[in-house]
Short mmCIF file of C-alpha atoms in Angstrom, two decimals:
data_model
loop_
_atom_site.label_atom_id
_atom_site.label_comp_id
_atom_site.label_asym_id
_atom_site.label_seq_id
_atom_site.Cartn_x
_atom_site.Cartn_y
_atom_site.Cartn_z
CA GLY D 191 0.03 0.05 0.08
CA ALA D 192 0.92 3.58 -0.60
CA GLY D 193 0.23 5.04 3.06
CA VAL D 194 0.72 4.16 6.58
CA SER D 195 -1.78 1.52 7.86
CA GLN D 196 -2.83 0.58 11.20
CA SER D 197 -4.96 -2.28 12.58
CA PRO D 198 -7.34 -2.73 14.13
CA SER D 199 -9.33 0.42 13.34
CA ASN D 200 -11.53 0.04 16.36
CA LYS D 201 -10.85 -1.93 19.63
CA VAL D 202 -13.14 -2.33 22.47
CA THR D 203 -11.69 -4.15 25.56
CA GLU D 204 -12.44 -4.68 29.15
CA LYS D 205 -10.61 -2.95 31.82
CA GLY D 206 -7.50 -4.84 32.88
CA LYS D 207 -7.04 -6.89 29.56
CA ASP D 208 -4.02 -6.46 27.47
CA VAL D 209 -4.28 -5.06 23.90
CA GLU D 210 -1.99 -4.89 20.88
CA LEU D 211 -2.10 -2.06 18.27
CA ARG D 212 -0.30 -2.66 14.90
CA CYS D 213 1.34 -0.10 12.53
CA ASP D 214 2.65 -0.71 9.03
CA PRO D 215 4.82 2.20 7.83
CA ILE D 216 5.31 3.22 4.44
CA SER D 217 7.92 0.98 2.83
CA GLY D 218 11.34 2.46 3.18
CA HIS D 219 10.45 4.90 5.96
CA THR D 220 13.08 4.54 8.71
CA ALA D 221 11.42 6.61 11.34
CA LEU D 222 8.23 5.52 13.08
CA TYR D 223 6.23 7.36 15.73
CA TRP D 224 3.44 6.65 18.01
CA TYR D 225 1.01 9.27 19.39
CA ARG D 226 -2.10 9.42 21.44
CA GLN D 227 -5.06 11.67 20.89
CA SER D 228 -7.72 11.50 23.69
CA LEU D 229 -11.14 13.22 23.27
CA GLY D 230 -10.83 16.91 22.94
CA GLN D 231 -7.00 16.84 23.59
CA GLY D 232 -3.98 17.34 21.29
CA LEU D 233 -1.64 14.80 20.08
CA GLU D 234 0.66 13.29 22.86
CA PHE D 235 3.82 11.90 21.70
CA LEU D 236 4.57 8.27 23.07
CA ILE D 237 7.45 6.62 21.38
CA TYR D 238 9.85 7.19 18.46
CA PHE D 239 11.74 4.41 16.50
CA GLN D 240 14.62 5.31 14.12
CA GLY D 241 15.90 2.45 12.17
CA ASN D 242 17.42 -0.26 14.34
CA SER D 243 18.44 2.11 17.14
CA ALA D 244 17.08 1.82 20.72
CA PRO D 245 13.62 3.71 20.73
CA ASP D 246 13.03 6.98 22.53
CA LYS D 247 10.61 5.92 25.19
CA SER D 248 10.35 9.25 26.90
CA GLY D 249 6.76 9.72 26.13
CA LEU D 250 5.26 6.57 27.41
CA PRO D 251 2.78 7.39 30.11
CA SER D 252 3.42 4.34 32.31
CA ASP D 253 5.25 1.01 32.38
CA ARG D 254 2.09 -0.60 31.03
CA PHE D 255 2.85 0.71 27.76
CA SER D 256 5.57 -0.85 25.47
CA ALA D 257 6.41 -0.85 21.85
CA GLU D 258 8.58 -2.88 19.50
CA ARG D 259 9.52 -2.68 15.87
CA THR D 260 10.44 -5.84 14.20
CA GLY D 261 13.00 -5.77 11.38
CA GLY D 262 12.72 -2.04 11.14
CA SER D 263 9.32 -2.17 9.61
CA VAL D 264 6.23 -3.17 11.46
CA SER D 265 5.52 -1.89 14.77
CA THR D 266 3.35 -3.14 17.81
CA LEU D 267 2.28 -0.90 20.72
CA THR D 268 1.18 -3.01 23.64
CA ILE D 269 -0.94 -1.76 26.60
CA GLN D 270 -1.04 -4.19 29.64
CA ARG D 271 -3.76 -4.18 32.07
CA THR D 272 -5.80 -1.29 30.36
CA GLN D 273 -7.50 1.27 32.09
CA GLN D 274 -10.43 3.49 31.27
CA GLU D 275 -8.10 6.47 31.00
CA ASP D 276 -6.34 4.67 28.08
CA SER D 277 -9.23 5.00 25.90
CA ALA D 278 -8.14 7.29 22.97
CA VAL D 279 -7.20 7.25 19.37
CA TYR D 280 -3.68 5.81 18.91
CA LEU D 281 -2.06 7.16 15.78
CA CYS D 282 1.16 5.96 14.02
CA ALA D 283 3.21 8.07 11.60
CA SER D 284 6.26 7.38 9.65
CA SER D 285 8.94 9.42 8.07
CA LEU D 286 11.52 8.75 5.32
CA ASP D 287 14.16 11.11 6.44
CA SER D 288 16.50 10.15 9.30
CA SER D 289 18.00 13.60 9.62
CA TYR D 290 14.99 15.06 11.47
CA SER D 291 13.99 17.19 8.44
CA GLY D 292 11.53 14.45 7.19
CA GLU D 293 7.81 15.00 6.66
CA GLN D 294 5.51 12.76 8.83
CA PHE D 295 2.73 10.66 7.26
CA PHE D 296 0.13 9.41 9.44
CA GLY D 297 -2.00 6.30 9.46
CA PRO D 298 -5.84 6.45 10.16
CA GLY D 299 -5.49 5.50 13.79
CA THR D 300 -6.95 2.94 16.01
CA ARG D 301 -9.73 3.98 18.34
CA LEU D 302 -9.17 2.17 21.59
CA THR D 303 -12.28 1.99 24.17
CA VAL D 304 -11.79 0.44 27.38
CA LEU D 305 -14.97 -0.41 29.20
CA LYS A 586 9.19 23.28 28.32
CA GLN A 587 8.42 22.89 24.70
CA GLU A 588 4.90 23.97 23.93
CA VAL A 589 2.78 24.76 20.89
CA THR A 590 -0.20 26.95 21.00
CA GLN A 591 -2.79 27.78 18.07
CA ILE A 592 -5.03 30.75 17.80
CA PRO A 593 -7.87 30.92 17.25
CA ALA A 594 -9.32 27.68 18.81
CA ALA A 595 -12.27 27.81 16.47
CA LEU A 596 -13.20 29.81 13.35
CA SER A 597 -16.42 30.06 11.43
CA VAL A 598 -16.32 31.89 8.10
CA PRO A 599 -18.62 32.21 4.96
CA GLU A 600 -17.23 30.58 1.85
CA GLY A 601 -14.77 32.76 -0.27
CA GLU A 602 -13.17 34.34 2.56
CA ASN A 603 -9.29 34.38 3.18
CA LEU A 604 -8.14 33.04 6.56
CA VAL A 605 -5.21 33.19 8.83
CA LEU A 606 -4.39 30.47 11.27
CA ASN A 607 -1.71 31.08 13.81
CA CYS A 608 0.71 28.81 15.49
CA SER A 609 3.39 29.68 18.27
CA PHE A 610 6.07 27.59 19.62
CA THR A 611 8.20 28.26 22.85
CA ASP A 612 11.31 26.61 21.73
CA SER A 613 12.70 28.11 18.50
CA ALA A 614 15.24 25.31 18.02
CA ILE A 615 13.08 23.41 15.75
CA TYR A 616 14.21 21.31 12.76
CA ASN A 617 10.98 22.07 10.90
CA LEU A 618 7.44 22.89 11.14
CA GLN A 619 4.50 20.91 9.73
CA TRP A 620 0.78 21.72 9.23
CA PHE A 621 -1.77 19.05 9.09
CA ARG A 622 -5.59 18.96 8.57
CA GLN A 623 -7.75 16.33 10.57
CA ASP A 624 -11.10 15.44 9.37
CA PRO A 625 -13.65 14.03 12.12
CA GLY A 626 -12.75 10.41 12.96
CA LYS A 627 -9.76 10.47 10.57
CA GLY A 628 -5.95 10.50 10.83
CA LEU A 629 -3.89 13.59 10.00
CA THR A 630 -3.09 14.66 6.50
CA SER A 631 0.06 16.58 5.78
CA LEU A 632 -0.49 19.95 4.08
CA LEU A 633 2.80 21.94 4.42
CA LEU A 634 6.34 21.26 5.66
CA ILE A 635 8.62 24.33 6.42
CA GLN A 636 12.20 23.64 7.14
CA SER A 637 13.91 25.70 9.77
CA SER A 638 15.96 27.39 7.08
CA GLN A 639 12.80 28.39 5.13
CA ARG A 640 10.43 31.46 5.31
CA GLU A 641 7.50 29.95 3.55
CA GLN A 642 5.83 27.14 1.55
CA THR A 643 3.02 27.22 -0.76
CA SER A 644 0.77 24.49 -2.11
CA GLY A 645 -2.42 25.64 -4.00
CA ARG A 646 -4.69 27.87 -2.00
CA LEU A 647 -2.36 27.23 0.98
CA ASN A 648 0.71 29.22 2.20
CA ALA A 649 2.51 28.78 5.33
CA SER A 650 5.16 31.22 6.71
CA LEU A 651 7.68 30.52 9.43
CA ASP A 652 9.49 33.29 11.75
CA LYS A 653 11.66 30.92 13.75
CA SER A 654 13.22 33.54 15.92
CA SER A 655 9.65 34.79 17.13
CA GLY A 656 8.50 31.32 17.51
CA ARG A 657 5.57 31.82 15.02
CA SER A 658 4.06 30.15 11.94
CA THR A 659 1.09 31.33 10.03
CA LEU A 660 -1.11 29.25 7.61
CA TYR A 661 -3.05 31.34 5.08
CA ILE A 662 -6.04 29.68 3.25
CA ALA A 663 -7.19 31.60 0.17
CA ALA A 664 -10.61 31.79 -1.18
CA SER A 665 -11.91 29.15 1.56
CA GLN A 666 -14.44 26.54 0.47
CA PRO A 667 -16.72 24.28 2.57
CA GLY A 668 -14.36 21.33 1.77
CA ASP A 669 -11.76 23.19 3.85
CA SER A 670 -13.84 22.58 7.05
CA ALA A 671 -11.65 20.59 9.35
CA THR A 672 -9.30 20.83 12.33
CA TYR A 673 -5.88 22.15 11.47
CA LEU A 674 -2.83 21.36 13.61
CA CYS A 675 0.73 22.59 13.58
CA ALA A 676 3.51 20.41 14.79
CA ALA A 677 7.05 21.69 15.79
CA ASN A 678 9.69 19.07 15.00
CA TYR A 679 12.48 19.01 17.75
CA GLY A 680 14.29 15.95 16.47
CA GLN A 681 12.92 12.82 18.07
CA ASN A 682 9.79 14.64 19.38
CA PHE A 683 7.08 16.36 17.53
CA VAL A 684 5.10 18.73 19.65
CA PHE A 685 1.52 19.22 18.44
CA GLY A 686 -0.73 22.27 18.92
CA PRO A 687 -4.29 21.79 20.04
CA GLY A 688 -5.76 22.78 16.64
CA THR A 689 -7.88 25.33 15.16
CA ARG A 690 -11.44 23.96 14.17
CA LEU A 691 -12.56 25.64 11.10
CA SER A 692 -16.05 25.76 9.55
CA VAL A 693 -16.64 27.20 6.09
CA LEU A 694 -20.33 27.90 5.52
CA PRO A 695 -21.69 27.71 2.00
#
């Protein structure tokens, strides 16, 4: 595909369950970002991957959140023991340029609802 | 602390008007600044990217300017159309961290 894809598009889960969100970046893009957008809020940076380097996890809100990127391509964001405040739209973006000058391209997002 | 603000928070105009959306950032050490639009329930669509060394970028009816020293960027929309109705977000790139503004919600009335 030509763009960033994310799956699932919607996820409803019960409090306390674990969830996995997937992001497929644009082919060849070395940088990958995860953001969270809560209802009525701006985008909150979560984590950044650049190639095979160790990710910048400075934005992760708690140790229940983790992410990995396999083979420098697909990324999975995992939320353990979900809480109601985790309900939000989780957006993934990728960028071609590794020199911090690149344009970000976003996926459609995964809407997570924790009951 | 790196913060981005946008003014106005919301704007409603009749079709055909020229618009100005404002974005301010507290830390001027940006690599670039990017403008996006977001339609309800959708992801973000990139509109314009201005590198820190540039003063402006143009795409069709859109023109974005950047004054890095004063920490400001402006998005001009010429001859607005109902299809321009969306939320417009600016994002300051600080390297490994993009800081987004809260957005300006634009409604263009036919």
